[in-house]
JSON list of N, CA and C in Angstrom, two decimals:
[
{"chain": "A", "resi": 168, "resn": "MET", "atom": "N", "xyz": [111.54, 60.75, 76.31]},
{"chain": "A", "resi": 168, "resn": "MET", "atom": "CA", "xyz": [112.94, 61.31, 76.56]},
{"chain": "A", "resi": 168, "resn": "MET", "atom": "C", "xyz": [113.60, 60.35, 77.41]},
{"chain": "A", "resi": 169, "resn": "MET", "atom": "N", "xyz": [114.92, 60.10, 77.10]},
{"chain": "A", "resi": 169, "resn": "MET", "atom": "CA", "xyz": [115.71, 58.94, 77.71]},
{"chain": "A", "resi": 169, "resn": "MET", "atom": "C", "xyz": [115.99, 59.55, 79.07]},
{"chain": "A", "resi": 170, "resn": "ASP", "atom": "N", "xyz": [116.09, 58.47, 80.02]},
{"chain": "A", "resi": 170, "resn": "ASP", "atom": "CA", "xyz": [116.64, 58.74, 81.44]},
{"chain": "A", "resi": 170, "resn": "ASP", "atom": "C", "xyz": [118.13, 58.99, 81.41]},
{"chain": "A", "resi": 171, "resn": "TYR", "atom": "N", "xyz": [118.71, 60.19, 81.84]},
{"chain": "A", "resi": 171, "resn": "TYR", "atom": "CA", "xyz": [120.02, 60.35, 81.80]},
{"chain": "A", "resi": 171, "resn": "TYR", "atom": "C", "xyz": [120.85, 59.29, 82.64]},
{"chain": "A", "resi": 172, "resn": "ARG", "atom": "N", "xyz": [120.21, 58.66, 83.58]},
{"chain": "A", "resi": 172, "resn": "ARG", "atom": "CA", "xyz": [120.93, 57.80, 84.51]},
{"chain": "A", "resi": 172, "resn": "ARG", "atom": "C", "xyz": [121.25, 56.49, 83.85]},
{"chain": "A", "resi": 173, "resn": "ILE", "atom": "N", "xyz": [120.63, 56.27, 82.76]},
{"chain": "A", "resi": 173, "resn": "ILE", "atom": "CA", "xyz": [121.05, 55.03, 81.96]},
{"chain": "A", "resi": 173, "resn": "ILE", "atom": "C", "xyz": [121.93, 55.36, 80.68]},
{"chain": "A", "resi": 174, "resn": "ASP", "atom": "N", "xyz": [122.19, 56.68, 80.51]},
{"chain": "A", "resi": 174, "resn": "ASP", "atom": "CA", "xyz": [122.94, 56.97, 79.25]},
{"chain": "A", "resi": 174, "resn": "ASP", "atom": "C", "xyz": [124.42, 56.53, 79.55]},
{"chain": "A", "resi": 175, "resn": "PRO", "atom": "N", "xyz": [124.96, 55.87, 78.54]},
{"chain": "A", "resi": 175, "resn": "PRO", "atom": "CA", "xyz": [126.27, 55.45, 78.69]},
{"chain": "A", "resi": 175, "resn": "PRO", "atom": "C", "xyz": [127.36, 56.47, 79.14]},
{"chain": "A", "resi": 176, "resn": "LEU", "atom": "N", "xyz": [127.24, 57.64, 78.66]},
{"chain": "A", "resi": 176, "resn": "LEU", "atom": "CA", "xyz": [128.03, 58.71, 79.13]},
{"chain": "A", "resi": 176, "resn": "LEU", "atom": "C", "xyz": [127.94, 58.96, 80.50]},
{"chain": "A", "resi": 177, "resn": "TRP", "atom": "N", "xyz": [126.71, 59.17, 81.05]},
{"chain": "A", "resi": 177, "resn": "TRP", "atom": "CA", "xyz": [126.51, 59.41, 82.47]},
{"chain": "A", "resi": 177, "resn": "TRP", "atom": "C", "xyz": [126.98, 58.19, 83.31]},
{"chain": "A", "resi": 178, "resn": "LEU", "atom": "N", "xyz": [126.78, 57.02, 82.92]},
{"chain": "A", "resi": 178, "resn": "LEU", "atom": "CA", "xyz": [127.38, 55.85, 83.72]},
{"chain": "A", "resi": 178, "resn": "LEU", "atom": "C", "xyz": [128.92, 55.89, 83.72]},
{"chain": "A", "resi": 179, "resn": "LYS", "atom": "N", "xyz": [129.52, 56.23, 82.68]},
{"chain": "A", "resi": 179, "resn": "LYS", "atom": "CA", "xyz": [130.90, 56.51, 82.70]},
{"chain": "A", "resi": 179, "resn": "LYS", "atom": "C", "xyz": [131.33, 57.62, 83.66]},
{"chain": "A", "resi": 180, "resn": "LEU", "atom": "N", "xyz": [130.78, 58.64, 83.59]},
{"chain": "A", "resi": 180, "resn": "LEU", "atom": "CA", "xyz": [131.17, 59.80, 84.37]},
{"chain": "A", "resi": 180, "resn": "LEU", "atom": "C", "xyz": [130.83, 59.57, 85.80]},
{"chain": "A", "resi": 181, "resn": "ALA", "atom": "N", "xyz": [129.67, 58.82, 86.01]},
{"chain": "A", "resi": 181, "resn": "ALA", "atom": "CA", "xyz": [129.21, 58.52, 87.51]},
{"chain": "A", "resi": 181, "resn": "ALA", "atom": "C", "xyz": [130.25, 57.44, 88.07]},
{"chain": "A", "resi": 182, "resn": "GLY", "atom": "N", "xyz": [130.86, 56.65, 87.22]},
{"chain": "A", "resi": 182, "resn": "GLY", "atom": "CA", "xyz": [131.84, 55.68, 87.79]},
{"chain": "A", "resi": 182, "resn": "GLY", "atom": "C", "xyz": [133.16, 56.38, 88.05]},
{"chain": "A", "resi": 183, "resn": "MET", "atom": "N", "xyz": [133.46, 57.58, 87.69]},
{"chain": "A", "resi": 183, "resn": "MET", "atom": "CA", "xyz": [134.66, 58.18, 87.90]},
{"chain": "A", "resi": 183, "resn": "MET", "atom": "C", "xyz": [134.99, 58.18, 89.40]},
{"chain": "A", "resi": 184, "resn": "ASN", "atom": "N", "xyz": [134.04, 58.38, 90.38]},
{"chain": "A", "resi": 184, "resn": "ASN", "atom": "CA", "xyz": [134.43, 58.33, 91.76]},
{"chain": "A", "resi": 184, "resn": "ASN", "atom": "C", "xyz": [134.75, 56.85, 92.30]},
{"chain": "A", "resi": 185, "resn": "LEU", "atom": "N", "xyz": [134.09, 55.84, 91.83]},
{"chain": "A", "resi": 185, "resn": "LEU", "atom": "CA", "xyz": [134.25, 54.57, 92.25]},
{"chain": "A", "resi": 185, "resn": "LEU", "atom": "C", "xyz": [135.50, 53.98, 91.59]},
{"chain": "A", "resi": 186, "resn": "GLN", "atom": "N", "xyz": [135.78, 54.18, 90.31]},
{"chain": "A", "resi": 186, "resn": "GLN", "atom": "CA", "xyz": [137.11, 53.66, 89.58]},
{"chain": "A", "resi": 186, "resn": "GLN", "atom": "C", "xyz": [138.37, 54.52, 89.93]},
{"chain": "A", "resi": 187, "resn": "GLY", "atom": "N", "xyz": [138.08, 55.85, 90.07]},
{"chain": "A", "resi": 187, "resn": "GLY", "atom": "CA", "xyz": [139.27, 56.64, 90.08]},
{"chain": "A", "resi": 187, "resn": "GLY", "atom": "C", "xyz": [139.46, 57.41, 91.39]},
{"chain": "A", "resi": 188, "resn": "ALA", "atom": "N", "xyz": [139.07, 56.84, 92.52]},
{"chain": "A", "resi": 188, "resn": "ALA", "atom": "CA", "xyz": [138.99, 57.64, 93.85]},
{"chain": "A", "resi": 188, "resn": "ALA", "atom": "C", "xyz": [140.54, 57.94, 94.20]},
{"chain": "A", "resi": 189, "resn": "GLN", "atom": "N", "xyz": [141.44, 56.98, 93.87]},
{"chain": "A", "resi": 189, "resn": "GLN", "atom": "CA", "xyz": [142.87, 57.31, 94.16]},
{"chain": "A", "resi": 189, "resn": "GLN", "atom": "C", "xyz": [143.40, 58.36, 93.25]},
{"chain": "A", "resi": 190, "resn": "ALA", "atom": "N", "xyz": [142.98, 58.14, 91.86]},
{"chain": "A", "resi": 190, "resn": "ALA", "atom": "CA", "xyz": [143.31, 59.15, 90.87]},
{"chain": "A", "resi": 190, "resn": "ALA", "atom": "C", "xyz": [142.88, 60.47, 91.11]},
{"chain": "A", "resi": 191, "resn": "MET", "atom": "N", "xyz": [141.68, 60.64, 91.86]},
{"chain": "A", "resi": 191, "resn": "MET", "atom": "CA", "xyz": [141.08, 61.96, 92.02]},
{"chain": "A", "resi": 191, "resn": "MET", "atom": "C", "xyz": [141.70, 62.62, 93.23]},
{"chain": "A", "resi": 192, "resn": "ALA", "atom": "N", "xyz": [142.32, 61.92, 94.03]},
{"chain": "A", "resi": 192, "resn": "ALA", "atom": "CA", "xyz": [142.89, 62.41, 95.32]},
{"chain": "A", "resi": 192, "resn": "ALA", "atom": "C", "xyz": [143.71, 63.53, 95.23]},
{"chain": "A", "resi": 193, "resn": "PRO", "atom": "N", "xyz": [144.77, 63.50, 94.26]},
{"chain": "A", "resi": 193, "resn": "PRO", "atom": "CA", "xyz": [145.67, 64.76, 94.16]},
{"chain": "A", "resi": 193, "resn": "PRO", "atom": "C", "xyz": [144.79, 65.92, 93.63]},
{"chain": "A", "resi": 194, "resn": "TYR", "atom": "N", "xyz": [143.86, 65.72, 92.75]},
{"chain": "A", "resi": 194, "resn": "TYR", "atom": "CA", "xyz": [142.93, 66.76, 92.13]},
{"chain": "A", "resi": 194, "resn": "TYR", "atom": "C", "xyz": [142.09, 67.46, 93.25]},
{"chain": "A", "resi": 195, "resn": "LEU", "atom": "N", "xyz": [141.60, 66.62, 94.16]},
{"chain": "A", "resi": 195, "resn": "LEU", "atom": "CA", "xyz": [140.89, 67.17, 95.24]},
{"chain": "A", "resi": 195, "resn": "LEU", "atom": "C", "xyz": [141.60, 68.01, 96.12]},
{"chain": "A", "resi": 196, "resn": "GLN", "atom": "N", "xyz": [142.91, 67.56, 96.46]},
{"chain": "A", "resi": 196, "resn": "GLN", "atom": "CA", "xyz": [143.85, 68.18, 97.31]},
{"chain": "A", "resi": 196, "resn": "GLN", "atom": "C", "xyz": [144.25, 69.67, 96.66]},
{"chain": "A", "resi": 197, "resn": "MET", "atom": "N", "xyz": [144.35, 69.61, 95.41]},
{"chain": "A", "resi": 197, "resn": "MET", "atom": "CA", "xyz": [144.73, 70.82, 94.61]},
{"chain": "A", "resi": 197, "resn": "MET", "atom": "C", "xyz": [143.48, 71.80, 94.75]},
{"chain": "A", "resi": 198, "resn": "MET", "atom": "N", "xyz": [142.33, 71.21, 94.55]},
{"chain": "A", "resi": 198, "resn": "MET", "atom": "CA", "xyz": [141.09, 72.15, 94.71]},
{"chain": "A", "resi": 198, "resn": "MET", "atom": "C", "xyz": [141.15, 72.75, 96.15]},
{"chain": "A", "resi": 199, "resn": "GLN", "atom": "N", "xyz": [141.37, 71.95, 97.07]},
{"chain": "A", "resi": 199, "resn": "GLN", "atom": "CA", "xyz": [141.26, 72.40, 98.45]},
{"chain": "A", "resi": 199, "resn": "GLN", "atom": "C", "xyz": [142.15, 73.53, 98.66]},
{"chain": "A", "resi": 200, "resn": "LYS", "atom": "N", "xyz": [143.34, 73.40, 98.18]},
{"chain": "A", "resi": 200, "resn": "LYS", "atom": "CA", "xyz": [144.35, 74.43, 98.42]},
{"chain": "A", "resi": 200, "resn": "LYS", "atom": "C", "xyz": [144.04, 75.71, 97.47]},
{"chain": "A", "resi": 201, "resn": "GLN", "atom": "N", "xyz": [143.98, 75.55, 96.18]},
{"chain": "A", "resi": 201, "resn": "GLN", "atom": "CA", "xyz": [143.68, 76.48, 95.30]},
{"chain": "A", "resi": 201, "resn": "GLN", "atom": "C", "xyz": [142.43, 77.36, 95.59]},
{"chain": "A", "resi": 202, "resn": "MET", "atom": "N", "xyz": [141.35, 76.57, 95.90]},
{"chain": "A", "resi": 202, "resn": "MET", "atom": "CA", "xyz": [139.92, 77.29, 95.99]},
{"chain": "A", "resi": 202, "resn": "MET", "atom": "C", "xyz": [139.55, 77.41, 97.53]},
{"chain": "A", "resi": 203, "resn": "GLY", "atom": "N", "xyz": [140.43, 77.02, 98.38]},
{"chain": "A", "resi": 203, "resn": "GLY", "atom": "CA", "xyz": [140.15, 77.11, 99.78]},
{"chain": "A", "resi": 203, "resn": "GLY", "atom": "C", "xyz": [138.93, 76.37, 100.28]},
{"chain": "A", "resi": 204, "resn": "GLN", "atom": "N", "xyz": [138.75, 75.16, 99.81]},
{"chain": "A", "resi": 204, "resn": "GLN", "atom": "CA", "xyz": [137.43, 74.37, 100.03]},
{"chain": "A", "resi": 204, "resn": "GLN", "atom": "C", "xyz": [137.91, 73.24, 101.04]},
{"chain": "A", "resi": 205, "resn": "ASN", "atom": "N", "xyz": [136.99, 72.82, 101.78]},
{"chain": "A", "resi": 205, "resn": "ASN", "atom": "CA", "xyz": [137.30, 71.57, 102.68]},
{"chain": "A", "resi": 205, "resn": "ASN", "atom": "C", "xyz": [136.81, 70.46, 101.71]},
{"chain": "A", "resi": 206, "resn": "SER", "atom": "N", "xyz": [137.23, 69.29, 102.20]},
{"chain": "A", "resi": 206, "resn": "SER", "atom": "CA", "xyz": [137.02, 68.04, 101.51]},
{"chain": "A", "resi": 206, "resn": "SER", "atom": "C", "xyz": [135.61, 67.85, 101.07]},
{"chain": "A", "resi": 207, "resn": "GLU", "atom": "N", "xyz": [134.66, 68.08, 101.90]},
{"chain": "A", "resi": 207, "resn": "GLU", "atom": "CA", "xyz": [133.20, 67.82, 101.53]},
{"chain": "A", "resi": 207, "resn": "GLU", "atom": "C", "xyz": [132.74, 68.75, 100.50]},
{"chain": "A", "resi": 208, "resn": "MET", "atom": "N", "xyz": [133.15, 70.05, 100.54]},
{"chain": "A", "resi": 208, "resn": "MET", "atom": "CA", "xyz": [132.77, 70.98, 99.45]},
{"chain": "A", "resi": 208, "resn": "MET", "atom": "C", "xyz": [133.51, 70.64, 98.05]},
{"chain": "A", "resi": 209, "resn": "ALA", "atom": "N", "xyz": [134.75, 70.28, 98.21]},
{"chain": "A", "resi": 209, "resn": "ALA", "atom": "CA", "xyz": [135.36, 69.85, 96.93]},
{"chain": "A", "resi": 209, "resn": "ALA", "atom": "C", "xyz": [134.66, 68.58, 96.36]},
{"chain": "A", "resi": 210, "resn": "GLN", "atom": "N", "xyz": [134.26, 67.56, 97.09]},
{"chain": "A", "resi": 210, "resn": "GLN", "atom": "CA", "xyz": [133.45, 66.63, 96.49]},
{"chain": "A", "resi": 210, "resn": "GLN", "atom": "C", "xyz": [132.14, 67.04, 95.90]},
{"chain": "A", "resi": 211, "resn": "ARG", "atom": "N", "xyz": [131.51, 67.98, 96.54]},
{"chain": "A", "resi": 211, "resn": "ARG", "atom": "CA", "xyz": [130.27, 68.40, 95.87]},
{"chain": "A", "resi": 211, "resn": "ARG", "atom": "C", "xyz": [130.44, 69.22, 94.66]},
{"chain": "A", "resi": 212, "resn": "VAL", "atom": "N", "xyz": [131.53, 69.93, 94.49]},
{"chain": "A", "resi": 212, "resn": "VAL", "atom": "CA", "xyz": [131.82, 70.74, 93.31]},
{"chain": "A", "resi": 212, "resn": "VAL", "atom": "C", "xyz": [132.41, 69.62, 92.17]},
{"chain": "A", "resi": 213, "resn": "ILE", "atom": "N", "xyz": [133.02, 68.59, 92.58]},
{"chain": "A", "resi": 213, "resn": "ILE", "atom": "CA", "xyz": [133.27, 67.62, 91.56]},
{"chain": "A", "resi": 213, "resn": "ILE", "atom": "C", "xyz": [132.00, 66.91, 90.89]},
{"chain": "A", "resi": 214, "resn": "GLU", "atom": "N", "xyz": [130.99, 66.74, 91.91]},
{"chain": "A", "resi": 214, "resn": "GLU", "atom": "CA", "xyz": [129.84, 66.18, 91.38]},
{"chain": "A", "resi": 214, "resn": "GLU", "atom": "C", "xyz": [129.03, 67.13, 90.48]},
{"chain": "A", "resi": 215, "resn": "GLU", "atom": "N", "xyz": [129.12, 68.28, 90.74]},
{"chain": "A", "resi": 215, "resn": "GLU", "atom": "CA", "xyz": [128.44, 69.26, 89.87]},
{"chain": "A", "resi": 215, "resn": "GLU", "atom": "C", "xyz": [129.11, 69.37, 88.67]},
{"chain": "A", "resi": 216, "resn": "TYR", "atom": "N", "xyz": [130.53, 69.35, 88.70]},
{"chain": "A", "resi": 216, "resn": "TYR", "atom": "CA", "xyz": [131.42, 69.38, 87.42]},
{"chain": "A", "resi": 216, "resn": "TYR", "atom": "C", "xyz": [131.00, 68.26, 86.58]},
{"chain": "A", "resi": 217, "resn": "ARG", "atom": "N", "xyz": [130.97, 67.01, 87.16]},
{"chain": "A", "resi": 217, "resn": "ARG", "atom": "CA", "xyz": [130.47, 65.83, 86.51]},
{"chain": "A", "resi": 217, "resn": "ARG", "atom": "C", "xyz": [129.10, 66.18, 85.58]},
{"chain": "A", "resi": 218, "resn": "LYS", "atom": "N", "xyz": [128.21, 66.68, 86.31]},
{"chain": "A", "resi": 218, "resn": "LYS", "atom": "CA", "xyz": [126.95, 67.03, 85.77]},
{"chain": "A", "resi": 218, "resn": "LYS", "atom": "C", "xyz": [127.08, 68.10, 84.51]},
{"chain": "A", "resi": 219, "resn": "PHE", "atom": "N", "xyz": [127.99, 69.00, 84.82]},
{"chain": "A", "resi": 219, "resn": "PHE", "atom": "CA", "xyz": [128.32, 69.96, 83.64]},
{"chain": "A", "resi": 219, "resn": "PHE", "atom": "C", "xyz": [128.93, 69.22, 82.45]},
{"chain": "A", "resi": 220, "resn": "LEU", "atom": "N", "xyz": [129.81, 68.39, 82.79]},
{"chain": "A", "resi": 220, "resn": "LEU", "atom": "CA", "xyz": [130.49, 67.71, 81.54]},
{"chain": "A", "resi": 220, "resn": "LEU", "atom": "C", "xyz": [129.36, 66.94, 80.80]},
{"chain": "A", "resi": 221, "resn": "PHE", "atom": "N", "xyz": [128.46, 66.24, 81.49]},
{"chain": "A", "resi": 221, "resn": "PHE", "atom": "CA", "xyz": [127.36, 65.51, 80.85]},
{"chain": "A", "resi": 221, "resn": "PHE", "atom": "C", "xyz": [126.48, 66.50, 80.04]},
{"chain": "A", "resi": 222, "resn": "LEU", "atom": "N", "xyz": [126.26, 67.58, 80.59]},
{"chain": "A", "resi": 222, "resn": "LEU", "atom": "CA", "xyz": [125.31, 68.57, 79.83]},
{"chain": "A", "resi": 222, "resn": "LEU", "atom": "C", "xyz": [126.05, 69.12, 78.69]},
{"chain": "A", "resi": 223, "resn": "ALA", "atom": "N", "xyz": [127.40, 69.43, 78.84]},
{"chain": "A", "resi": 223, "resn": "ALA", "atom": "CA", "xyz": [128.15, 69.92, 77.74]},
{"chain": "A", "resi": 223, "resn": "ALA", "atom": "C", "xyz": [128.18, 69.02, 76.50]},
{"chain": "A", "resi": 224, "resn": "MET", "atom": "N", "xyz": [128.23, 67.72, 76.81]},
{"chain": "A", "resi": 224, "resn": "MET", "atom": "CA", "xyz": [128.22, 66.75, 75.83]},
{"chain": "A", "resi": 224, "resn": "MET", "atom": "C", "xyz": [126.88, 66.36, 74.99]},
{"chain": "A", "resi": 225, "resn": "ARG", "atom": "N", "xyz": [125.86, 66.47, 75.92]},
{"chain": "A", "resi": 225, "resn": "ARG", "atom": "CA", "xyz": [124.55, 66.05, 75.51]},
{"chain": "A", "resi": 225, "resn": "ARG", "atom": "C", "xyz": [123.56, 67.31, 75.11]},
{"chain": "A", "resi": 226, "resn": "ALA", "atom": "N", "xyz": [123.96, 68.55, 75.59]},
{"chain": "A", "resi": 226, "resn": "ALA", "atom": "CA", "xyz": [122.95, 69.77, 75.25]},
{"chain": "A", "resi": 226, "resn": "ALA", "atom": "C", "xyz": [122.69, 70.02, 73.69]},
{"chain": "A", "resi": 227, "resn": "GLY", "atom": "N", "xyz": [123.74, 69.84, 72.89]},
{"chain": "A", "resi": 227, "resn": "GLY", "atom": "CA", "xyz": [123.50, 70.17, 71.55]},
{"chain": "A", "resi": 227, "resn": "GLY", "atom": "C", "xyz": [123.66, 71.73, 71.33]},
{"chain": "A", "resi": 228, "resn": "HIS", "atom": "N", "xyz": [124.15, 72.37, 72.35]},
{"chain": "A", "resi": 228, "resn": "HIS", "atom": "CA", "xyz": [124.39, 73.81, 72.08]},
{"chain": "A", "resi": 228, "resn": "HIS", "atom": "C", "xyz": [125.58, 74.10, 73.20]},
{"chain": "A", "resi": 229, "resn": "GLN", "atom": "N", "xyz": [126.05, 75.28, 73.06]},
{"chain": "A", "resi": 229, "resn": "GLN", "atom": "CA", "xyz": [127.19, 75.72, 73.96]},
{"chain": "A", "resi": 229, "resn": "GLN", "atom": "C", "xyz": [126.72, 75.95, 75.42]},
{"chain": "A", "resi": 230, "resn": "VAL", "atom": "N", "xyz": [127.37, 75.48, 76.27]},
{"chain": "A", "resi": 230, "resn": "VAL", "atom": "CA", "xyz": [127.06, 75.57, 77.77]},
{"chain": "A", "resi": 230, "resn": "VAL", "atom": "C", "xyz": [128.12, 76.23, 78.44]},
{"chain": "A", "resi": 231, "resn": "ILE", "atom": "N", "xyz": [127.84, 77.13, 79.49]},
{"chain": "A", "resi": 231, "resn": "ILE", "atom": "CA", "xyz": [128.87, 77.84, 80.26]},
{"chain": "A", "resi": 231, "resn": "ILE", "atom": "C", "xyz": [128.83, 77.38, 81.63]},
{"chain": "A", "resi": 232, "resn": "PRO", "atom": "N", "xyz": [129.85, 76.94, 82.22]},
{"chain": "A", "resi": 232, "resn": "PRO", "atom": "CA", "xyz": [129.82, 76.53, 83.57]},
{"chain": "A", "resi": 232, "resn": "PRO", "atom": "C", "xyz": [129.81, 77.83, 84.55]},
{"chain": "A", "resi": 233, "resn": "PRO", "atom": "N", "xyz": [128.99, 77.56, 85.68]},
{"chain": "A", "resi": 233, "resn": "PRO", "atom": "CA", "xyz": [128.86, 78.72, 86.62]},
{"chain": "A", "resi": 233, "resn": "PRO", "atom": "C", "xyz": [129.96, 78.74, 87.54]},
{"chain": "A", "resi": 234, "resn": "GLY", "atom": "N", "xyz": [130.30, 79.81, 88.21]},
{"chain": "A", "resi": 234, "resn": "GLY", "atom": "CA", "xyz": [131.33, 80.10, 89.31]},
{"chain": "A", "resi": 234, "resn": "GLY", "atom": "C", "xyz": [132.33, 78.99, 89.60]},
{"chain": "A", "resi": 235, "resn": "PRO", "atom": "N", "xyz": [132.02, 78.30, 90.69]},
{"chain": "A", "resi": 235, "resn": "PRO", "atom": "CA", "xyz": [133.10, 77.26, 91.10]},
{"chain": "A", "resi": 235, "resn": "PRO", "atom": "C", "xyz": [133.26, 76.19, 89.94]},
{"chain": "A", "resi": 236, "resn": "ILE", "atom": "N", "xyz": [132.24, 75.82, 89.17]},
{"chain": "A", "resi": 236, "resn": "ILE", "atom": "CA", "xyz": [132.37, 74.76, 88.28]},
{"chain": "A", "resi": 236, "resn": "ILE", "atom": "C", "xyz": [133.32, 75.31, 87.14]},
{"chain": "A", "resi": 237, "resn": "ASN", "atom": "N", "xyz": [133.14, 76.54, 86.86]},
{"chain": "A", "resi": 237, "resn": "ASN", "atom": "CA", "xyz": [134.22, 77.19, 85.86]},
{"chain": "A", "resi": 237, "resn": "ASN", "atom": "C", "xyz": [135.72, 77.11, 86.42]},
{"chain": "A", "resi": 238, "resn": "ASP", "atom": "N", "xyz": [135.88, 77.25, 87.77]},
{"chain": "A", "resi": 238, "resn": "ASP", "atom": "CA", "xyz": [137.15, 77.18, 88.30]},
{"chain": "A", "resi": 238, "resn": "ASP", "atom": "C", "xyz": [137.74, 75.71, 88.13]},
{"chain": "A", "resi": 239, "resn": "VAL", "atom": "N", "xyz": [136.90, 74.75, 88.44]},
{"chain": "A", "resi": 239, "resn": "VAL", "atom": "CA", "xyz": [137.35, 73.40, 88.34]},
{"chain": "A", "resi": 239, "resn": "VAL", "atom": "C", "xyz": [137.64, 73.07, 86.85]},
{"chain": "A", "resi": 240, "resn": "TRP", "atom": "N", "xyz": [136.73, 73.55, 85.90]},
{"chain": "A", "resi": 240, "resn": "TRP", "atom": "CA", "xyz": [137.09, 73.55, 84.47]},
{"chain": "A", "resi": 240, "resn": "TRP", "atom": "C", "xyz": [138.41, 73.95, 84.02]},
{"chain": "A", "resi": 241, "resn": "MET", "atom": "N", "xyz": [138.73, 75.11, 84.63]},
{"chain": "A", "resi": 241, "resn": "MET", "atom": "CA", "xyz": [140.10, 75.74, 84.14]},
{"chain": "A", "resi": 241, "resn": "MET", "atom": "C", "xyz": [141.28, 74.86, 84.86]},
{"chain": "A", "resi": 242, "resn": "MET", "atom": "N", "xyz": [141.02, 74.39, 86.08]},
{"chain": "A", "resi": 242, "resn": "MET", "atom": "CA", "xyz": [142.13, 73.43, 86.54]},
{"chain": "A", "resi": 242, "resn": "MET", "atom": "C", "xyz": [142.24, 72.23, 85.83]},
{"chain": "A", "resi": 243, "resn": "HIS", "atom": "N", "xyz": [141.16, 71.79, 85.42]},
{"chain": "A", "resi": 243, "resn": "HIS", "atom": "CA", "xyz": [141.11, 70.48, 84.57]},
{"chain": "A", "resi": 243, "resn": "HIS", "atom": "C", "xyz": [141.81, 70.69, 83.17]},
{"chain": "A", "resi": 244, "resn": "LEU", "atom": "N", "xyz": [141.64, 71.78, 82.62]},
{"chain": "A", "resi": 244, "resn": "LEU", "atom": "CA", "xyz": [142.32, 72.21, 81.31]},
{"chain": "A", "resi": 244, "resn": "LEU", "atom": "C", "xyz": [143.73, 72.27, 81.57]}
]
């Protein structure tokens, strides 16, 4: 089984924080307002959302995001 940490999709998703920190700032602020989260929690939810995106693309079957991840998914759409 391939290590997900070297999968090109994961590397691209993992780079979102580094390459797009300024682009993510408004999104994080929106999460904090709409979801009532502090900055640390918003960052944690974004990290879990990133994992969900990877799983959704690589699972080979339908996946359903849990609670807060679903909220982020809806905001993203």
